[in-house]
PDB file of C-alpha atoms in Angstrom:
ATOM      1  CA  MET A   3     -31.987-182.351-149.015  1.00  0.00           C
ATOM      2  CA  LYS A   4     -29.954-183.296-152.082  1.00  0.00           C
ATOM      3  CA  VAL A   5     -26.285-182.381-151.638  1.00  0.00           C
ATOM      4  CA  TYR A   6     -23.723-182.482-154.426  1.00  0.00           C
ATOM      5  CA  ILE A   7     -20.128-182.906-153.227  1.00  0.00           C
ATOM      6  CA  ASN A   8     -17.264-182.118-155.594  1.00  0.00           C
ATOM      7  CA  PRO A   9     -13.821-182.991-154.214  1.00  0.00           C
ATOM      8  CA  GLY A  10     -11.416-180.750-156.119  1.00  0.00           C
ATOM      9  CA  HIS A  11      -9.214-181.763-159.018  1.00  0.00           C
ATOM     10  CA  ASP A  12      -8.927-185.293-160.421  1.00  0.00           C
ATOM     11  CA  LEU A  13      -7.316-188.372-158.888  1.00  0.00           C
ATOM     12  CA  GLN A  14      -5.848-189.485-162.213  1.00  0.00           C
ATOM     13  CA  TYR A  15      -5.037-186.282-164.089  1.00  0.00           C
ATOM     14  CA  ASP A  16      -4.699-183.321-161.745  1.00  0.00           C
ATOM     15  CA  SER A  17      -3.139-183.407-158.291  1.00  0.00           C
ATOM     16  CA  GLY A  18      -3.893-179.756-157.557  1.00  0.00           C
ATOM     17  CA  ALA A  19      -1.612-178.116-155.003  1.00  0.00           C
ATOM     18  CA  VAL A  20       0.964-180.200-153.140  1.00  0.00           C
ATOM     19  CA  HIS A  21       3.066-180.246-149.976  1.00  0.00           C
ATOM     20  CA  TYR A  22       6.768-181.095-150.121  1.00  0.00           C
ATOM     21  CA  ASN A  23       8.541-182.801-147.222  1.00  0.00           C
ATOM     22  CA  ALA A  24      11.983-181.812-145.943  1.00  0.00           C
ATOM     23  CA  ASP A  25      13.632-184.007-148.604  1.00  0.00           C
ATOM     24  CA  GLY A  26      11.810-182.178-151.403  1.00  0.00           C
ATOM     25  CA  ALA A  27       9.466-185.052-152.227  1.00  0.00           C
ATOM     26  CA  ILE A  28       5.701-184.625-152.516  1.00  0.00           C
ATOM     27  CA  ASP A  29       4.074-186.085-149.432  1.00  0.00           C
ATOM     28  CA  LEU A  30       0.550-184.649-149.702  1.00  0.00           C
ATOM     29  CA  LYS A  31      -1.649-183.940-152.744  1.00  0.00           C
ATOM     30  CA  GLU A  32      -4.732-181.748-152.815  1.00  0.00           C
ATOM     31  CA  ASN A  33      -6.732-184.196-154.934  1.00  0.00           C
ATOM     32  CA  GLU A  34      -6.197-186.982-152.371  1.00  0.00           C
ATOM     33  CA  VAL A  35      -7.005-184.780-149.370  1.00  0.00           C
ATOM     34  CA  ALA A  36     -10.169-183.514-151.084  1.00  0.00           C
ATOM     35  CA  SER A  37     -11.195-187.070-151.974  1.00  0.00           C
ATOM     36  CA  THR A  38     -10.724-188.326-148.416  1.00  0.00           C
ATOM     37  CA  ILE A  39     -12.627-185.398-146.898  1.00  0.00           C
ATOM     38  CA  GLY A  40     -15.358-185.604-149.561  1.00  0.00           C
ATOM     39  CA  ASP A  41     -15.979-189.305-148.923  1.00  0.00           C
ATOM     40  CA  LYS A  42     -16.360-188.637-145.187  1.00  0.00           C
ATOM     41  CA  VAL A  43     -18.666-185.637-145.773  1.00  0.00           C
ATOM     42  CA  LYS A  44     -20.854-187.934-147.879  1.00  0.00           C
ATOM     43  CA  GLU A  45     -20.960-190.505-145.062  1.00  0.00           C
ATOM     44  CA  TYR A  46     -21.919-187.923-142.443  1.00  0.00           C
ATOM     45  CA  LEU A  47     -24.596-186.315-144.599  1.00  0.00           C
ATOM     46  CA  GLU A  48     -26.156-189.648-145.526  1.00  0.00           C
ATOM     47  CA  ALA A  49     -26.248-190.556-141.832  1.00  0.00           C
ATOM     48  CA  ALA A  50     -28.109-187.259-141.285  1.00  0.00           C
ATOM     49  CA  GLY A  51     -30.721-188.237-143.894  1.00  0.00           C
ATOM     50  CA  CYS A  52     -29.439-186.286-146.888  1.00  0.00           C
ATOM     51  CA  GLU A  53     -29.283-187.672-150.397  1.00  0.00           C
ATOM     52  CA  VAL A  54     -25.699-187.177-151.597  1.00  0.00           C
ATOM     53  CA  ARG A  55     -23.994-187.368-154.947  1.00  0.00           C
ATOM     54  CA  LEU A  56     -20.203-187.083-155.231  1.00  0.00           C
ATOM     55  CA  LEU A  57     -18.090-186.538-158.331  1.00  0.00           C
ATOM     56  CA  GLN A  58     -14.392-185.730-158.485  1.00  0.00           C
ATOM     57  CA  SER A  59     -13.315-184.894-162.021  1.00  0.00           C
ATOM     58  CA  ASP A  60     -11.256-182.476-164.072  1.00  0.00           C
ATOM     59  CA  ASN A  61     -14.355-182.032-166.282  1.00  0.00           C
ATOM     60  CA  LEU A  62     -16.148-179.128-164.623  1.00  0.00           C
ATOM     61  CA  CYS A  63     -18.030-177.638-167.602  1.00  0.00           C
ATOM     62  CA  ASN A  64     -17.330-179.923-170.557  1.00  0.00           C
ATOM     63  CA  ASP A  65     -13.747-178.672-170.499  1.00  0.00           C
ATOM     64  CA  SER A  66     -11.787-181.905-170.016  1.00  0.00           C
ATOM     65  CA  ASP A  67      -9.139-182.990-172.475  1.00  0.00           C
ATOM     66  CA  TYR A  68      -9.669-186.623-171.472  1.00  0.00           C
ATOM     67  CA  PRO A  69     -12.313-188.751-173.205  1.00  0.00           C
ATOM     68  CA  ASP A  70     -12.810-190.919-170.112  1.00  0.00           C
ATOM     69  CA  ARG A  71     -14.325-187.898-168.288  1.00  0.00           C
ATOM     70  CA  PRO A  72     -17.591-187.506-170.266  1.00  0.00           C
ATOM     71  CA  VAL A  73     -19.681-186.220-167.348  1.00  0.00           C
ATOM     72  CA  ALA A  74     -19.305-182.525-166.540  1.00  0.00           C
ATOM     73  CA  VAL A  75     -19.569-181.783-162.812  1.00  0.00           C
ATOM     74  CA  CYS A  76     -21.729-178.636-163.136  1.00  0.00           C
ATOM     75  CA  ASP A  77     -24.115-180.228-165.652  1.00  0.00           C
ATOM     76  CA  ASP A  78     -24.407-183.332-163.486  1.00  0.00           C
ATOM     77  CA  ALA A  79     -25.274-181.285-160.397  1.00  0.00           C
ATOM     78  CA  ASN A  80     -27.818-179.211-162.336  1.00  0.00           C
ATOM     79  CA  ASP A  81     -29.408-182.240-164.041  1.00  0.00           C
ATOM     80  CA  TRP A  82     -29.627-184.143-160.748  1.00  0.00           C
ATOM     81  CA  GLY A  83     -31.463-181.212-159.163  1.00  0.00           C
ATOM     82  CA  ALA A  84     -29.136-180.746-156.217  1.00  0.00           C
ATOM     83  CA  ASP A  85     -30.313-178.390-153.482  1.00  0.00           C
ATOM     84  CA  VAL A  86     -26.740-177.341-152.643  1.00  0.00           C
ATOM     85  CA  PHE A  87     -23.301-177.798-154.188  1.00  0.00           C
ATOM     86  CA  VAL A  88     -20.035-177.896-152.217  1.00  0.00           C
ATOM     87  CA  SER A  89     -16.587-178.149-153.789  1.00  0.00           C
ATOM     88  CA  ILE A  90     -13.743-179.157-151.444  1.00  0.00           C
ATOM     89  CA  HIS A  91     -10.163-177.951-151.950  1.00  0.00           C
ATOM     90  CA  CYS A  92      -6.869-177.094-150.258  1.00  0.00           C
ATOM     91  CA  ASN A  93      -5.389-173.636-150.681  1.00  0.00           C
ATOM     92  CA  ALA A  94      -1.778-172.722-151.582  1.00  0.00           C
ATOM     93  CA  CYS A  95       0.305-169.553-151.575  1.00  0.00           C
ATOM     94  CA  ALA A  96       3.650-168.767-153.188  1.00  0.00           C
ATOM     95  CA  GLY A  97       5.295-167.772-149.909  1.00  0.00           C
ATOM     96  CA  HIS A  98       4.128-170.887-147.999  1.00  0.00           C
ATOM     97  CA  ASP A  99       3.376-168.738-144.954  1.00  0.00           C
ATOM     98  CA  ALA A 100      -0.388-168.257-145.434  1.00  0.00           C
ATOM     99  CA  ARG A 101      -2.615-170.317-143.149  1.00  0.00           C
ATOM    100  CA  GLY A 102      -6.246-170.930-142.489  1.00  0.00           C
ATOM    101  CA  THR A 103      -9.640-171.596-143.962  1.00  0.00           C
ATOM    102  CA  GLU A 104     -11.643-169.553-146.430  1.00  0.00           C
ATOM    103  CA  THR A 105     -14.866-170.368-148.229  1.00  0.00           C
ATOM    104  CA  TRP A 106     -15.820-168.859-151.557  1.00  0.00           C
ATOM    105  CA  CYS A 107     -19.245-167.996-152.936  1.00  0.00           C
ATOM    106  CA  TYR A 108     -20.547-166.456-156.161  1.00  0.00           C
ATOM    107  CA  ALA A 109     -22.011-163.265-154.639  1.00  0.00           C
ATOM    108  CA  ASP A 110     -22.734-161.620-151.272  1.00  0.00           C
ATOM    109  CA  GLY A 111     -26.233-161.778-149.857  1.00  0.00           C
ATOM    110  CA  THR A 112     -27.179-165.017-151.622  1.00  0.00           C
ATOM    111  CA  ASP A 113     -28.075-168.472-150.385  1.00  0.00           C
ATOM    112  CA  GLY A 114     -24.631-169.527-151.608  1.00  0.00           C
ATOM    113  CA  SER A 115     -22.995-166.973-149.317  1.00  0.00           C
ATOM    114  CA  LEU A 116     -25.144-168.210-146.415  1.00  0.00           C
ATOM    115  CA  LEU A 117     -24.058-171.795-147.146  1.00  0.00           C
ATOM    116  CA  ALA A 118     -20.428-170.644-147.277  1.00  0.00           C
ATOM    117  CA  ALA A 119     -20.778-168.773-143.978  1.00  0.00           C
ATOM    118  CA  LYS A 120     -22.283-171.793-142.202  1.00  0.00           C
ATOM    119  CA  ILE A 121     -19.493-174.095-143.384  1.00  0.00           C
ATOM    120  CA  GLN A 122     -16.784-171.517-142.638  1.00  0.00           C
ATOM    121  CA  ALA A 123     -18.101-171.020-139.090  1.00  0.00           C
ATOM    122  CA  GLN A 124     -18.200-174.742-138.376  1.00  0.00           C
ATOM    123  CA  ILE A 125     -14.644-175.355-139.597  1.00  0.00           C
ATOM    124  CA  VAL A 126     -13.174-172.411-137.695  1.00  0.00           C
ATOM    125  CA  ARG A 127     -15.090-173.281-134.523  1.00  0.00           C
ATOM    126  CA  SER A 128     -14.387-177.038-134.691  1.00  0.00           C
ATOM    127  CA  ILE A 129     -10.771-177.092-135.812  1.00  0.00           C
ATOM    128  CA  ASP A 130      -9.594-173.662-134.733  1.00  0.00           C
ATOM    129  CA  THR A 131      -8.038-172.811-138.079  1.00  0.00           C
ATOM    130  CA  THR A 132      -7.245-169.206-138.913  1.00  0.00           C
ATOM    131  CA  ASP A 133     -10.482-167.606-140.089  1.00  0.00           C
ATOM    132  CA  ARG A 134      -9.828-166.060-143.513  1.00  0.00           C
ATOM    133  CA  GLY A 135     -13.558-165.489-144.026  1.00  0.00           C
ATOM    134  CA  VAL A 136     -16.074-165.914-146.792  1.00  0.00           C
ATOM    135  CA  LYS A 137     -14.948-164.410-150.089  1.00  0.00           C
ATOM    136  CA  VAL A 138     -16.702-163.667-153.370  1.00  0.00           C
ATOM    137  CA  MET A 139     -15.164-165.404-156.407  1.00  0.00           C
ATOM    138  CA  SER A 140     -17.727-165.048-159.188  1.00  0.00           C
ATOM    139  CA  GLY A 141     -15.396-166.348-161.894  1.00  0.00           C
ATOM    140  CA  LEU A 142     -15.043-169.890-160.548  1.00  0.00           C
ATOM    141  CA  MET A 143     -16.734-172.396-162.847  1.00  0.00           C
ATOM    142  CA  VAL A 144     -18.312-174.440-160.066  1.00  0.00           C
ATOM    143  CA  LEU A 145     -19.900-171.306-158.605  1.00  0.00           C
ATOM    144  CA  LYS A 146     -20.791-169.631-161.894  1.00  0.00           C
ATOM    145  CA  HIS A 147     -22.309-172.623-163.710  1.00  0.00           C
ATOM    146  CA  THR A 148     -24.333-174.309-160.952  1.00  0.00           C
ATOM    147  CA  ASP A 149     -28.043-173.552-160.612  1.00  0.00           C
ATOM    148  CA  MET A 150     -28.249-174.135-156.858  1.00  0.00           C
ATOM    149  CA  PRO A 151     -26.599-172.406-153.868  1.00  0.00           C
ATOM    150  CA  ALA A 152     -22.917-173.299-154.142  1.00  0.00           C
ATOM    151  CA  CYS A 153     -19.635-172.714-152.367  1.00  0.00           C
ATOM    152  CA  LEU A 154     -16.017-173.780-152.613  1.00  0.00           C
ATOM    153  CA  VAL A 155     -14.253-174.631-149.358  1.00  0.00           C
ATOM    154  CA  GLU A 156     -10.504-174.000-149.111  1.00  0.00           C
ATOM    155  CA  THR A 157      -9.956-176.183-146.038  1.00  0.00           C
ATOM    156  CA  ALA A 158      -6.369-175.120-145.249  1.00  0.00           C
ATOM    157  CA  PHE A 159      -3.089-174.254-146.974  1.00  0.00           C
ATOM    158  CA  ILE A 160      -1.521-177.516-148.113  1.00  0.00           C
ATOM    159  CA  ASP A 161       1.854-175.851-148.781  1.00  0.00           C
ATOM    160  CA  ASN A 162       2.114-174.524-145.210  1.00  0.00           C
ATOM    161  CA  ASP A 163       3.740-177.094-142.895  1.00  0.00           C
ATOM    162  CA  SER A 164       1.402-176.613-139.932  1.00  0.00           C
ATOM    163  CA  ASP A 165      -1.744-176.516-142.086  1.00  0.00           C
ATOM    164  CA  ALA A 166      -0.534-179.592-144.005  1.00  0.00           C
ATOM    165  CA  GLU A 167      -0.151-181.455-140.719  1.00  0.00           C
ATOM    166  CA  LEU A 168      -3.687-180.392-139.795  1.00  0.00           C
ATOM    167  CA  LEU A 169      -5.010-181.695-143.125  1.00  0.00           C
ATOM    168  CA  GLN A 170      -3.352-185.056-142.483  1.00  0.00           C
ATOM    169  CA  SER A 171      -4.333-185.426-138.841  1.00  0.00           C
ATOM    170  CA  SER A 172      -7.788-183.813-138.875  1.00  0.00           C
ATOM    171  CA  TYR A 173      -9.397-184.803-142.180  1.00  0.00           C
ATOM    172  CA  ASP A 174     -12.308-186.347-140.269  1.00  0.00           C
ATOM    173  CA  ALA A 175     -12.818-183.147-138.277  1.00  0.00           C
ATOM    174  CA  PHE A 176     -12.875-181.136-141.522  1.00  0.00           C
ATOM    175  CA  ALA A 177     -15.459-183.530-142.955  1.00  0.00           C
ATOM    176  CA  ARG A 178     -17.674-183.366-139.871  1.00  0.00           C
ATOM    177  CA  ALA A 179     -17.494-179.564-139.844  1.00  0.00           C
ATOM    178  CA  ILE A 180     -18.406-179.298-143.535  1.00  0.00           C
ATOM    179  CA  ALA A 181     -21.330-181.684-143.054  1.00  0.00           C
ATOM    180  CA  ARG A 182     -22.522-179.741-139.997  1.00  0.00           C
ATOM    181  CA  GLY A 183     -22.251-176.483-141.918  1.00  0.00           C
ATOM    182  CA  ILE A 184     -24.452-177.924-144.647  1.00  0.00           C
ATOM    183  CA  THR A 185     -27.062-179.138-142.167  1.00  0.00           C
ATOM    184  CA  ASP A 186     -26.865-175.771-140.357  1.00  0.00           C
ATOM    185  CA  TYR A 187     -27.663-174.128-143.689  1.00  0.00           C
ATOM    186  CA  GLN A 188     -30.595-176.504-144.219  1.00  0.00           C
ATOM    187  CA  GLN A 189     -31.928-175.737-140.743  1.00  0.00           C
ATOM    188  CA  SER A 190     -31.617-171.979-141.251  1.00  0.00           C
ATOM    189  CA  LYS A 191     -33.600-172.225-144.506  1.00  0.00           C
ATOM    190  CA  MET A 192     -36.311-174.291-142.798  1.00  0.00           C
ATOM    191  CA  ASN A 193     -36.555-171.736-139.983  1.00  0.00           C
ATOM    192  CA  ALA A 194     -36.676-168.717-142.313  1.00  0.00           C
TER     193      ALA A 194
END
């Protein structure tokens, strides 16, 4: 199986959501968490025999303002012929009291929603995060412009203190759960 991993945001240009420590300084950035988890997911999937491609970039659909980001994530995944696409993120909420994991897909009843459900189940079961469920978000570029089953994983709320601690201490567990969810999806398709 060919798996395309897209850690959210861009290490150089876009931190994504952040967590502030008690002194008001940023101590955790979404782009770095997504990168760390994405690299580990790639390792686990390759060990399981999958072919994996990983790209973290602010250029999702030829929409980057930066000339050093010439490769668009969605085009690259489509051109490579990925079997599945998984984007990895951290969630955030204005009140800082939301917690948990949710996984987004393009539409209900699709292979993308099955992929999302498998990953969601593995994370909730493995890490015991609050289960916020699988949600439809048809307007997201990485779900709308990919040709293969795709989902976007919101691992936990980076702006919530307890979830932020979980992201720091359990990044490997998140990665293992995402990889297992992907291989669970593959197995379910083979058994169908």
